[in-house]
PDB file of C-alpha atoms and ligand atoms in Angstrom:
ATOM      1  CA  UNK A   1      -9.260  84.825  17.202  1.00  0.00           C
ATOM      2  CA  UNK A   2     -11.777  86.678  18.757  1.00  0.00           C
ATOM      3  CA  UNK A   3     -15.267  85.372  18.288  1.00  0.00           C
ATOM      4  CA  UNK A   4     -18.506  87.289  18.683  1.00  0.00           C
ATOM      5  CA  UNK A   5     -21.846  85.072  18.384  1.00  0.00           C
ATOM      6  CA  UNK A   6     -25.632  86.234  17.965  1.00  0.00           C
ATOM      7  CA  UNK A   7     -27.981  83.170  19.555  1.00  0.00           C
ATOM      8  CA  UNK A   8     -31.446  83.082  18.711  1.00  0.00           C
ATOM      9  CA  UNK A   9     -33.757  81.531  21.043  1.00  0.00           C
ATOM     10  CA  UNK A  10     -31.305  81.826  24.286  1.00  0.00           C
ATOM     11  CA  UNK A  11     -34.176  82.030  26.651  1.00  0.00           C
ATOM     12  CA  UNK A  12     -34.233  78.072  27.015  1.00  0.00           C
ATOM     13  CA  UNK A  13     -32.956  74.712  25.783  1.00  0.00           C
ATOM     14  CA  UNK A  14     -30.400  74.296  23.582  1.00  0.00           C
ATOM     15  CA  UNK A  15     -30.236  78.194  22.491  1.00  0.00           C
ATOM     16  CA  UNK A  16     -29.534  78.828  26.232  1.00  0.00           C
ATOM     17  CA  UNK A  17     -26.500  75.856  26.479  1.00  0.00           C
ATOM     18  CA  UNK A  18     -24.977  77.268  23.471  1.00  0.00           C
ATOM     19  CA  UNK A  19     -25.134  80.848  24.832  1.00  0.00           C
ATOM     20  CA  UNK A  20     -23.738  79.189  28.161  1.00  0.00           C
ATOM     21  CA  UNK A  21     -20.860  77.225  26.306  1.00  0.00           C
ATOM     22  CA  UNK A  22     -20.042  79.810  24.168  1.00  0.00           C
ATOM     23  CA  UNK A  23     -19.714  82.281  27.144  1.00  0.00           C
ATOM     24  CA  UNK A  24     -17.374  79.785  29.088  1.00  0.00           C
ATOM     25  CA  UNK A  25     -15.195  79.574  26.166  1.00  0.00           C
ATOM     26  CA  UNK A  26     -14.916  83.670  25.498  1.00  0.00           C
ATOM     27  CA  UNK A  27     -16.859  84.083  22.779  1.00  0.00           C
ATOM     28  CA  UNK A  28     -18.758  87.420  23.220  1.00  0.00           C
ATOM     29  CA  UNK A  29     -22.643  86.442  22.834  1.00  0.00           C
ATOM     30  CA  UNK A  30     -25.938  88.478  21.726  1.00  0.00           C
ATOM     31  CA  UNK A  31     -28.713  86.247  23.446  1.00  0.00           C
ATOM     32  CA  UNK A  32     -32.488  87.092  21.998  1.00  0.00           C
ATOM     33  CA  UNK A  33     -35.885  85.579  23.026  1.00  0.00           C
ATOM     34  CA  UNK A  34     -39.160  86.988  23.545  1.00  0.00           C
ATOM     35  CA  UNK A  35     -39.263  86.585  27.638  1.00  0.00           C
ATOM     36  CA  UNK A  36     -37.416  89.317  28.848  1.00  0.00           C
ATOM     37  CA  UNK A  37     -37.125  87.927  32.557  1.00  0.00           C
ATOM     38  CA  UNK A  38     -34.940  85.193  31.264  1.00  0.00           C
ATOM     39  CA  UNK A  39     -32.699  87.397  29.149  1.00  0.00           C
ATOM     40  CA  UNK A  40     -32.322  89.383  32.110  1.00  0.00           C
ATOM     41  CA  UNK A  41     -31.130  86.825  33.942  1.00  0.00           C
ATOM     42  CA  UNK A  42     -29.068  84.999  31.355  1.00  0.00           C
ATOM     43  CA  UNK A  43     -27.368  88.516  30.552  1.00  0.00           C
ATOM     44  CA  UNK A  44     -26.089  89.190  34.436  1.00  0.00           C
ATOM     45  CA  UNK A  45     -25.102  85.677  34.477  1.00  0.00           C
ATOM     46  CA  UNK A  46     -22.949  85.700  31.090  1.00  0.00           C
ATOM     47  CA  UNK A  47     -21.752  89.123  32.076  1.00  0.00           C
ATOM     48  CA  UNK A  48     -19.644  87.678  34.737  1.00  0.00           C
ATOM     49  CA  UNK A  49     -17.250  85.922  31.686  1.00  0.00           C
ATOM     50  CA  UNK A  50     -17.725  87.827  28.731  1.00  0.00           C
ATOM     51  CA  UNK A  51     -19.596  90.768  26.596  1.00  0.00           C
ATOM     52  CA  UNK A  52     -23.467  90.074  26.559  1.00  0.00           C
ATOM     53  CA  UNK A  53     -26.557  92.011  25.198  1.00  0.00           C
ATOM     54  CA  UNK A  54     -29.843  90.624  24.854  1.00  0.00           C
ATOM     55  CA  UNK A  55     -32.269  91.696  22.552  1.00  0.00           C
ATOM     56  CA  UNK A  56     -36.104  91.091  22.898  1.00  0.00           C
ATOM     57  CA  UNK A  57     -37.715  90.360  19.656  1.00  0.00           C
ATOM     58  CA  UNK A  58     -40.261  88.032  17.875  1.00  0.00           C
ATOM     59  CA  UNK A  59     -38.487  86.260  15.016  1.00  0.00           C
ATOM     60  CA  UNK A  60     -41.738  86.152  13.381  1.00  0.00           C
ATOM     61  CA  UNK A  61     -41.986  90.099  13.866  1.00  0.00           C
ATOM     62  CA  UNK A  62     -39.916  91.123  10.593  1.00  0.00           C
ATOM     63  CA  UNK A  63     -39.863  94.674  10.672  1.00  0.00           C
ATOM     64  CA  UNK A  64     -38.966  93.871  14.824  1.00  0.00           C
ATOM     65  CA  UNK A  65     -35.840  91.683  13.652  1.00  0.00           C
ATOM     66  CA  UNK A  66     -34.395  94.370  11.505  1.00  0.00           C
ATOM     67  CA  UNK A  67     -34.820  96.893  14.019  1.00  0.00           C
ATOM     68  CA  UNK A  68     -33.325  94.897  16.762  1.00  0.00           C
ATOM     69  CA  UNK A  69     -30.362  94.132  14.688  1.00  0.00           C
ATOM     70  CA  UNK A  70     -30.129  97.816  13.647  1.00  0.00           C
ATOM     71  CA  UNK A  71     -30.092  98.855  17.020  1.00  0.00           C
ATOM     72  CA  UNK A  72     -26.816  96.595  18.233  1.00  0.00           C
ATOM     73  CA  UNK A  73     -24.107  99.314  19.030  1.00  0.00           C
ATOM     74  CA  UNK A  74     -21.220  99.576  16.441  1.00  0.00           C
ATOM     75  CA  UNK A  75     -19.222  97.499  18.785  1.00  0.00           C
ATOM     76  CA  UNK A  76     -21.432  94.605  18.138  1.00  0.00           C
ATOM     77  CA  UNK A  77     -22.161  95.471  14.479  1.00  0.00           C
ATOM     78  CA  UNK A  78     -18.560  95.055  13.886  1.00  0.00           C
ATOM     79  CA  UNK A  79     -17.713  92.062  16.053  1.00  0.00           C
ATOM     80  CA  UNK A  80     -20.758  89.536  15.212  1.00  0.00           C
ATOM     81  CA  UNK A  81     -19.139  86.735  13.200  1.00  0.00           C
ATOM     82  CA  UNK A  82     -21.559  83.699  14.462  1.00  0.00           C
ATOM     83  CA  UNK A  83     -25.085  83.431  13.601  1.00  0.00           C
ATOM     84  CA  UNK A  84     -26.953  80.879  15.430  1.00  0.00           C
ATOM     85  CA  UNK A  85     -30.332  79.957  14.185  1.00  0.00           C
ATOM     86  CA  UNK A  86     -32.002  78.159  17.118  1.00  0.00           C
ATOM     87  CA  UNK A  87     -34.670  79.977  17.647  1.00  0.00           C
ATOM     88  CA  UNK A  88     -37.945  77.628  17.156  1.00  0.00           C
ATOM     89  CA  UNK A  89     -40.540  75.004  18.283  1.00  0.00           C
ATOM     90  CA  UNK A  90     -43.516  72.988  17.079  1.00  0.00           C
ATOM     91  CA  UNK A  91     -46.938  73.571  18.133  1.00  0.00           C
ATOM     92  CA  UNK A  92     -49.143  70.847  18.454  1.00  0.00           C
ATOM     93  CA  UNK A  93     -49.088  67.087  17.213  1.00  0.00           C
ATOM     94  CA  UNK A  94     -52.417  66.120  15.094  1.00  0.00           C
ATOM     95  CA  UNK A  95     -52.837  64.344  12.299  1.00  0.00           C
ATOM     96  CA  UNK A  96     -53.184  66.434   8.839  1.00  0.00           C
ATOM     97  CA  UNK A  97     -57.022  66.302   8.889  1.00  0.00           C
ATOM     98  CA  UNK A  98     -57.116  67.255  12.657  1.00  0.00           C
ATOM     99  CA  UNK A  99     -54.524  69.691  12.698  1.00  0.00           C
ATOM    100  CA  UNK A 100     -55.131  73.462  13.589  1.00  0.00           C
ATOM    101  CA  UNK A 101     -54.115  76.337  10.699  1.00  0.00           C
ATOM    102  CA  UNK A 102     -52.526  78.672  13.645  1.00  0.00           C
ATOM    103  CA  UNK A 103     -50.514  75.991  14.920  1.00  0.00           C
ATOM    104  CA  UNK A 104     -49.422  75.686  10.738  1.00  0.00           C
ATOM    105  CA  UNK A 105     -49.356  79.380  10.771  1.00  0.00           C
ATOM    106  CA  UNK A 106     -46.528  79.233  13.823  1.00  0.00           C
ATOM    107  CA  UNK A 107     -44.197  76.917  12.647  1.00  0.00           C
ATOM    108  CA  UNK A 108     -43.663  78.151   9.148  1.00  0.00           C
ATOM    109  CA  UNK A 109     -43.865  81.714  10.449  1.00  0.00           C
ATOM    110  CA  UNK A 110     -41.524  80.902  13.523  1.00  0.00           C
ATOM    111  CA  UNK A 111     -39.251  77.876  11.799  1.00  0.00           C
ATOM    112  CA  UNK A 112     -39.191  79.062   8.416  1.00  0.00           C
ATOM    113  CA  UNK A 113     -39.660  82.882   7.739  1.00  0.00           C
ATOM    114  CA  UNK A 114     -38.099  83.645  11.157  1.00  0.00           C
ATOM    115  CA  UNK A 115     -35.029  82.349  10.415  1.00  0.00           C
ATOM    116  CA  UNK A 116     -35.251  84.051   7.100  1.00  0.00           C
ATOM    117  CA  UNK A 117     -35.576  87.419   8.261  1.00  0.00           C
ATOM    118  CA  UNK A 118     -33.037  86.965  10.940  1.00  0.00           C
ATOM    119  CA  UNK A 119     -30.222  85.305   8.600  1.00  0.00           C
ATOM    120  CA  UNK A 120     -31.088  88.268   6.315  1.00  0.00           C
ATOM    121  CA  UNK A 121     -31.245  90.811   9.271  1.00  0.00           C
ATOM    122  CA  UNK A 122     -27.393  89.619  10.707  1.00  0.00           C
ATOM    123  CA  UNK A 123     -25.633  88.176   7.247  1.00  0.00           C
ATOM    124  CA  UNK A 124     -24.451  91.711   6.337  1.00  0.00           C
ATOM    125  CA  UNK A 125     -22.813  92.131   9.916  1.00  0.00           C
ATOM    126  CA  UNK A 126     -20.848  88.344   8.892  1.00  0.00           C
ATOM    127  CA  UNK A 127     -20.096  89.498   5.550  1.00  0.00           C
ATOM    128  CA  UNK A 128     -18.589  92.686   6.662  1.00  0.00           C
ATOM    129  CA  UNK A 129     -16.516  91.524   9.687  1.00  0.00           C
ATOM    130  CA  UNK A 130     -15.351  87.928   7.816  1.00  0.00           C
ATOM    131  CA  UNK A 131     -14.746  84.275   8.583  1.00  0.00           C
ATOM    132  CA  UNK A 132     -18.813  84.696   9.135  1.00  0.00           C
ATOM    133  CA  UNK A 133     -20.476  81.132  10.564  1.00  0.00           C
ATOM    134  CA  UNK A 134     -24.099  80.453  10.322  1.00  0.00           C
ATOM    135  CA  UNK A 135     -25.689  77.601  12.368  1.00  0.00           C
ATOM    136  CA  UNK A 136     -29.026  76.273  11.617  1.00  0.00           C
ATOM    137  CA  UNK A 137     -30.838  74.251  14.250  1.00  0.00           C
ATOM    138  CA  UNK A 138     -32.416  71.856  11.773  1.00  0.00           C
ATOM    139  CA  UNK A 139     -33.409  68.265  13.029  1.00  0.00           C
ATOM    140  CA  UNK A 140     -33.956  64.479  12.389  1.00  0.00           C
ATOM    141  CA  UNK A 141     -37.178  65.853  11.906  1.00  0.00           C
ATOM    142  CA  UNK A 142     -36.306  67.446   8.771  1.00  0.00           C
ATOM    143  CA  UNK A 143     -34.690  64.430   6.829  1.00  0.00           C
ATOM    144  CA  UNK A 144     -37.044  61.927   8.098  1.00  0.00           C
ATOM    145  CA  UNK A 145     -41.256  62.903   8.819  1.00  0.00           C
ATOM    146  CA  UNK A 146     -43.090  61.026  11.223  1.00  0.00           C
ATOM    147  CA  UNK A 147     -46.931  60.461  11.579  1.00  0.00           C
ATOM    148  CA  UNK A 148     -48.422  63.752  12.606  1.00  0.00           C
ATOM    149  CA  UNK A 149     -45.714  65.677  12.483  1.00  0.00           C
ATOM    150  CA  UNK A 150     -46.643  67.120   8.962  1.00  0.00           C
ATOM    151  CA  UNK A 151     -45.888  70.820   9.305  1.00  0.00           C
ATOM    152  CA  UNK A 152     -43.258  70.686  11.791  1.00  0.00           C
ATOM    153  CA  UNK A 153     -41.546  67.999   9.466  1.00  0.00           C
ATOM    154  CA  UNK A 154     -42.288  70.863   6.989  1.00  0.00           C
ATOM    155  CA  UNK A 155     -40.597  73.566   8.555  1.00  0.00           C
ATOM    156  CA  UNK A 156     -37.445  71.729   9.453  1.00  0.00           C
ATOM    157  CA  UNK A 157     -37.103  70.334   6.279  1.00  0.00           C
ATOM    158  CA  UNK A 158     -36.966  73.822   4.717  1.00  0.00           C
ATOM    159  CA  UNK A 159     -34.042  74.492   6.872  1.00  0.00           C
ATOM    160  CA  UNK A 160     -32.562  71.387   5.485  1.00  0.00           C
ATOM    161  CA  UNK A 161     -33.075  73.227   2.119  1.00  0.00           C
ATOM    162  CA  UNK A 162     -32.255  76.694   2.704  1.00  0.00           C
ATOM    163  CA  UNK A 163     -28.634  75.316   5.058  1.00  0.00           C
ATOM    164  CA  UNK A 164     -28.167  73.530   1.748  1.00  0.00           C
ATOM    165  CA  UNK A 165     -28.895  76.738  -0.038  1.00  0.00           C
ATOM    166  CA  UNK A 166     -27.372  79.184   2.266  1.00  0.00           C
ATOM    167  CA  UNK A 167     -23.514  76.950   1.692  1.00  0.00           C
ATOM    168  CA  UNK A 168     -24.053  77.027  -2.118  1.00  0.00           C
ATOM    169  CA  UNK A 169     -24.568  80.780  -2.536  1.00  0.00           C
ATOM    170  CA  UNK A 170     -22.283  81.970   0.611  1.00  0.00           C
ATOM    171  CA  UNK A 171     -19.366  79.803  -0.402  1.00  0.00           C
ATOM    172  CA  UNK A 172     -18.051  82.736  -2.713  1.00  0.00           C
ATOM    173  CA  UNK A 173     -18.512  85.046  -0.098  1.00  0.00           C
ATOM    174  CA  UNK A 174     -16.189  82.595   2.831  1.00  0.00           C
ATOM    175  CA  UNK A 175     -19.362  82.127   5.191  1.00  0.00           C
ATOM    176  CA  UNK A 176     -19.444  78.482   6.325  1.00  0.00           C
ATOM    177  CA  UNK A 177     -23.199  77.302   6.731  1.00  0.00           C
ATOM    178  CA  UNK A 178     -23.717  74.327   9.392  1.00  0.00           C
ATOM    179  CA  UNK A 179     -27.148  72.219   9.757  1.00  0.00           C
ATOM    180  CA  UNK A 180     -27.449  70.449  13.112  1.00  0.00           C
ATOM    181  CA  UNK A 181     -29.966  67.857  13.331  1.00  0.00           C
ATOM    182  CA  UNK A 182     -30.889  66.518  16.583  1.00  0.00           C
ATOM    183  CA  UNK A 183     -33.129  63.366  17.907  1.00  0.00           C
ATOM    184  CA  UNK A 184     -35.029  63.822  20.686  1.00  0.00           C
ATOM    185  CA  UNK A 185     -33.457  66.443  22.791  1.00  0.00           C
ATOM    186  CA  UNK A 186     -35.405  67.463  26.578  1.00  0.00           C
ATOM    187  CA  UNK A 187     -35.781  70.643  26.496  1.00  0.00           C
ATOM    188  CA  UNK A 188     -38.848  73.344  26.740  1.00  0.00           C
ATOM    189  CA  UNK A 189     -39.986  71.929  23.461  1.00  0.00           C
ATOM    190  CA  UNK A 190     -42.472  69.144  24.038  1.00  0.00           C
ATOM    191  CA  UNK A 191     -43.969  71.422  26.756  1.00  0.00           C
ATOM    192  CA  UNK A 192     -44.732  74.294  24.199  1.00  0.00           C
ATOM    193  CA  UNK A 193     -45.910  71.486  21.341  1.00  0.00           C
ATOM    194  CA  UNK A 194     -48.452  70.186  24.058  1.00  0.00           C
ATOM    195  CA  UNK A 195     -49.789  73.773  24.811  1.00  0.00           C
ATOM    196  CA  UNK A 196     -48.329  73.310  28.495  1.00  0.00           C
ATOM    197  CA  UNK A 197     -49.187  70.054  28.929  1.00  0.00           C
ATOM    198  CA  UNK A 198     -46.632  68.512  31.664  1.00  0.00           C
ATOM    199  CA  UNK A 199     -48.087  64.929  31.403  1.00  0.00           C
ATOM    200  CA  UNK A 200     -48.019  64.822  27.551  1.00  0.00           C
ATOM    201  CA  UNK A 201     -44.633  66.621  27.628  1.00  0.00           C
ATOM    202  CA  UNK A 202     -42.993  64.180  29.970  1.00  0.00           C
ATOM    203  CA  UNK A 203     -44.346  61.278  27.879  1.00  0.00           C
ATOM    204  CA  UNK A 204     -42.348  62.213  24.862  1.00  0.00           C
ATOM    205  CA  UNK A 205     -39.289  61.002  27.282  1.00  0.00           C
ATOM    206  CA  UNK A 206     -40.303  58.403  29.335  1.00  0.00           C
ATOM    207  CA  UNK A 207     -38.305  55.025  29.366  1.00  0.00           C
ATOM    208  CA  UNK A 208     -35.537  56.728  27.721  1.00  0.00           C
ATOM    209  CA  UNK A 209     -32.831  58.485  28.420  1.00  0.00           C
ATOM    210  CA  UNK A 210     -33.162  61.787  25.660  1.00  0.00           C
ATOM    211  CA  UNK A 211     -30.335  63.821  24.606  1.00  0.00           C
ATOM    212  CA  UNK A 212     -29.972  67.276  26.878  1.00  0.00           C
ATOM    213  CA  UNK A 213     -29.745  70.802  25.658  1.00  0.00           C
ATOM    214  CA  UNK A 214     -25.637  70.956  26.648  1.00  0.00           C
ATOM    215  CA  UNK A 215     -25.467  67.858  24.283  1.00  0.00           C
ATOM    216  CA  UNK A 216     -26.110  69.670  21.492  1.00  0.00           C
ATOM    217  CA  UNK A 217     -24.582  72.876  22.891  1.00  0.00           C
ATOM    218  CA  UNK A 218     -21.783  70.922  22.360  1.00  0.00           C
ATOM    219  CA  UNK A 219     -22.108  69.919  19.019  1.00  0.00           C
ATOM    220  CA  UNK A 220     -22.834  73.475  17.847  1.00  0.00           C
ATOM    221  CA  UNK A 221     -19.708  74.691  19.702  1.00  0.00           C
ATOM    222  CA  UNK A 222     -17.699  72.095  17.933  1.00  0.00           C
ATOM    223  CA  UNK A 223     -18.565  72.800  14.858  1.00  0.00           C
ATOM    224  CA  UNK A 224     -17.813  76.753  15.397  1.00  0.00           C
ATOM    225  CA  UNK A 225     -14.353  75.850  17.159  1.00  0.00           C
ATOM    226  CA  UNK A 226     -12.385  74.001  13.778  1.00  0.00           C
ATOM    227  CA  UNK A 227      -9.987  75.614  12.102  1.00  0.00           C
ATOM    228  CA  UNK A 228     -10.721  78.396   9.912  1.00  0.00           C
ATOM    229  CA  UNK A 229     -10.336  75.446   6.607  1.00  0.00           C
ATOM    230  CA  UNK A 230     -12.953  72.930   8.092  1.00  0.00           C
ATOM    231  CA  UNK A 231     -17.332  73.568   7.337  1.00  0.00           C
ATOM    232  CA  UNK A 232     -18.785  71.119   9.298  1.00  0.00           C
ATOM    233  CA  UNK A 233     -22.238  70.582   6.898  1.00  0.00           C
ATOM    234  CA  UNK A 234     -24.481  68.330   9.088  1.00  0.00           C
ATOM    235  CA  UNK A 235     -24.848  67.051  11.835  1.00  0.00           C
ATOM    236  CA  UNK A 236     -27.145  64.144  13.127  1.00  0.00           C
ATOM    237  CA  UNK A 237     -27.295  63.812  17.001  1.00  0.00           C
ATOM    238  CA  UNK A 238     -29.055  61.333  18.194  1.00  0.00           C
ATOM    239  CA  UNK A 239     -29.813  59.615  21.761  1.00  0.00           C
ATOM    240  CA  UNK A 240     -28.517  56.272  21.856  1.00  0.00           C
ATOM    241  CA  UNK A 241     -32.062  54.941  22.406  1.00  0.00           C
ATOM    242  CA  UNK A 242     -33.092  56.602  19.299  1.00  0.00           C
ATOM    243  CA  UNK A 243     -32.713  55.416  15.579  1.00  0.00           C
ATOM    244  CA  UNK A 244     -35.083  57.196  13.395  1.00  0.00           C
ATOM    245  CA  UNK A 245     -37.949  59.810  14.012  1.00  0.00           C
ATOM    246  CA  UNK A 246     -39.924  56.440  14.345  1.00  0.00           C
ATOM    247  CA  UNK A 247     -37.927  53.718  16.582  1.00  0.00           C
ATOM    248  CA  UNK A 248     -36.887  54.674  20.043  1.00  0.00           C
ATOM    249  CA  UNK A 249     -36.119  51.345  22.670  1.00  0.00           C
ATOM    250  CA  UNK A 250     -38.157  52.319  25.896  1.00  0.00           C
ATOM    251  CA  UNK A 251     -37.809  50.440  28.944  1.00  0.00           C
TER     252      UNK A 251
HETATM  253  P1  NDP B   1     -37.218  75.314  23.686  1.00  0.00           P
HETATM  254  O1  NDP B   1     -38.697  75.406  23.595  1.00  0.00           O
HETATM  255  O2  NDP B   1     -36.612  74.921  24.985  1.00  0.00           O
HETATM  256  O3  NDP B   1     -36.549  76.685  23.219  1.00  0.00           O
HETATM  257  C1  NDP B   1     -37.026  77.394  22.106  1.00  0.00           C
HETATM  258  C2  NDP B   1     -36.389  78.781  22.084  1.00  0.00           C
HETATM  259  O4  NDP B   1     -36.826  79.450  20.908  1.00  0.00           O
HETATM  260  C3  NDP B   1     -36.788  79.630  23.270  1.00  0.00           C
HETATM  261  O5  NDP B   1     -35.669  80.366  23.706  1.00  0.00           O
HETATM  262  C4  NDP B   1     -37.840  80.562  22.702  1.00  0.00           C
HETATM  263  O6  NDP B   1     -37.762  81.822  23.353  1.00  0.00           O
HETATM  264  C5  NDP B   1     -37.363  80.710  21.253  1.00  0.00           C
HETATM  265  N1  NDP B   1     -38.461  81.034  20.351  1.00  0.00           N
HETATM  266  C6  NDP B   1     -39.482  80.225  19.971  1.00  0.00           C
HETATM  267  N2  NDP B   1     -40.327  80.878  19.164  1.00  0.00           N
HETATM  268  C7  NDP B   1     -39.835  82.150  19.050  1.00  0.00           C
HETATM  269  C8  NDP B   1     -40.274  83.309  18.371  1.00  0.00           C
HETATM  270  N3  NDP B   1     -41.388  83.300  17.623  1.00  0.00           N
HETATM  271  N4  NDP B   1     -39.542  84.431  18.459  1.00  0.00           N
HETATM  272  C9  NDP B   1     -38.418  84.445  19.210  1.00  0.00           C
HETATM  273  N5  NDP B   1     -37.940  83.386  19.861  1.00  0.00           N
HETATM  274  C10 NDP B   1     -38.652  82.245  19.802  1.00  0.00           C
HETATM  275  O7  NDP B   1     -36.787  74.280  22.537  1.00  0.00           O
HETATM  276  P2  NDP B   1     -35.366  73.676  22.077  1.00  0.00           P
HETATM  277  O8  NDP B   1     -34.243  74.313  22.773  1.00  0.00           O
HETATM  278  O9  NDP B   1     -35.497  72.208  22.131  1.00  0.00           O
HETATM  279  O10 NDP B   1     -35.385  74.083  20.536  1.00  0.00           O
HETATM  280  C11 NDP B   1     -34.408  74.879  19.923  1.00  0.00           C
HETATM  281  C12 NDP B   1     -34.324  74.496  18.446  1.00  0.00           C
HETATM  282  O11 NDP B   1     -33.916  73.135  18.321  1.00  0.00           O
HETATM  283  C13 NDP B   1     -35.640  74.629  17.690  1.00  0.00           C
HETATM  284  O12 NDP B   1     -35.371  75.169  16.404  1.00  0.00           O
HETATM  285  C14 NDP B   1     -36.128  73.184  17.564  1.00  0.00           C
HETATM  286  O13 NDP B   1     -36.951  72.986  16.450  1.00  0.00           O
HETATM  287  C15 NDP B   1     -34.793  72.456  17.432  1.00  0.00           C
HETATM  288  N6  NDP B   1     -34.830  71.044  17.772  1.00  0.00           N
HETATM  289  C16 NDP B   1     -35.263  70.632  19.013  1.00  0.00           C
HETATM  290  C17 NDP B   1     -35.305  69.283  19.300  1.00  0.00           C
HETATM  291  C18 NDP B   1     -35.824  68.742  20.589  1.00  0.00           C
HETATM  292  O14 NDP B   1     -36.111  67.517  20.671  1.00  0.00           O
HETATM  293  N7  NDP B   1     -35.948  69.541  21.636  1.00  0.00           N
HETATM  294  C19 NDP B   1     -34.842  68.269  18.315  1.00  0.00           C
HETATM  295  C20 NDP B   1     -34.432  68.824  17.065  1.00  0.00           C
HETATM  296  C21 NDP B   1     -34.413  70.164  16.818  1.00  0.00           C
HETATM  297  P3  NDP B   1     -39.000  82.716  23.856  1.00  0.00           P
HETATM  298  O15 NDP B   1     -40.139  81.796  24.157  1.00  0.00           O
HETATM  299  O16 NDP B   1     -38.452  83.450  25.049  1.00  0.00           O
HETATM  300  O17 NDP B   1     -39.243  83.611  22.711  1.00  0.00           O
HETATM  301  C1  8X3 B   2     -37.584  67.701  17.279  1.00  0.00           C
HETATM  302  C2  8X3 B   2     -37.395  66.212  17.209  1.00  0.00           C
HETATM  303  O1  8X3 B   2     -38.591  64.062  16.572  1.00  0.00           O
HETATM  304  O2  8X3 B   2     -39.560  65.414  18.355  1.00  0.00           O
HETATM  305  O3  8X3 B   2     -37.176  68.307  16.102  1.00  0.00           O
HETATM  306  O4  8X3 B   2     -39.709  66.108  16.052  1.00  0.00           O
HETATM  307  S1  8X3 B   2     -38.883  65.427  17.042  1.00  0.00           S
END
């Protein structure tokens, strides 16, 4: 069966594997991000294998999400079956006391309400063209907090929740609902938690060997590649040097 997949957060990391993966395995992708040079880029590279668009929106934006979803051709409006909720990141590491209400203000806007708008945004297009997927980039972070983590903990476990959610009130409707939760993955993601710190970002890794972004590229396209009678729910992917947000063996 034809598949047709919309990928939040394509512009790096894991969003941009899955987008890759999915491409090499036919599935028609809609890559979105907020840097356009990279969508660019991504698009004439996917192009090459299968159908790509790329659309250029905040997920925090919600009046931008609906129009960027509106303004998907009919072609795409009635092909999208995959929803891929990747876009995301933390922003900063502080204790409670310490921490700064912006950085708050991102994650729940960007984590939380983001993937809100943009599940409400594309679930019409799933619902309409059937055996509709949704994908929700949740994390270890959002079973297990961690000191400092606080609102990023937050955030993740309210995708936790609303995956949860989501597969309750969608199972009437056919739309499986997935929840991948990865450990420690080496992406862009410590780099934009830090503010652009290199040192502090490459210190989240050291002495360890963390998971990559095809890793869980791989996990996502597993889960969208069972047969039609199989929901993969959760799942955890860890590193092996990594058994809770709190234990990791360093060298
Ligand atoms: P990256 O920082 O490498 O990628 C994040 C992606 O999200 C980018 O493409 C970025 O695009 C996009 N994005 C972020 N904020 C917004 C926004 N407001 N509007 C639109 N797009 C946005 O991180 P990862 O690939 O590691 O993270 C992907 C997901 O995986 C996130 O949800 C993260 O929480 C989760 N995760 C990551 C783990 C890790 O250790 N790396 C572990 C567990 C979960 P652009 O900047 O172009 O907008
Ligand atoms: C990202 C994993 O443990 O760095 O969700 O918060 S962690």
């Amino acid at each position: 069966m034809k598949q047709t997949a919309f990928i939040t957060g394509a512009t790096s990391g894991i969003g941009q594997a899955t987008a890759r993966l999915f491409a090499q395995n036919g599935i028609d992708v809609v890559i979105t991000g907020r840097r356009q040079e990279r969508l660019d880029a991504l698009e004439e590279e996917l192009s090459k294998l299968v159908k790509v668009t790329a659309l250029n929106f905040d997920v925090r934006d919600r009046a931008a999400v609906f129009a960027a979803v509106d303004s998907l051709s009919d072609g795409w409006k009635n092909s999208i079956n995959i929803l891929v909720n990747n876009a995301g990141d933390a922003h900063g590491l502080a204790s409670f006391q310490d921490a700064d209400l912006d950085d708050f203000d991102a994650m729940i806007d960007g984590n939380v309400k983001g993937l809100l708008y943009v599940s409400k945004a594309v679930l019409p297009l799933l619902l309409k063209n059937g055996n509709g997927h949704i994908v929700n980039l949740g994390s270890i972070a959002g079973k297990q907090v961690y000191p400092k983590g606080n609102v990023y903990n937050a955030s993740k476990f309210a995708v936790d929740a609303i995956s949860q959610a989501m597969r309750m009130d969608l199972l009437q409707e056919g739309i499986k609902v997935t929840e991948i939760e990865p450990g420690l993955v080496e992406t862009e993601f410590s780099l934009v938690r830090f503010k652009g710190d290199q040192e502090k970002s490459d210190e989240t890794y050291a002495g360890l060997e963390a998971l990559t972004a095809e890793d869980i590229a791989d996990a996502i396209y597993y889960a969208i590649s069972r047969p039609e009678h199989v929901q993969v729910a959760e799942m955890m992917v860890l590193p092996k040097a990594q058994a809770s947000t709190r234990d990791y063996k360093r060298d």
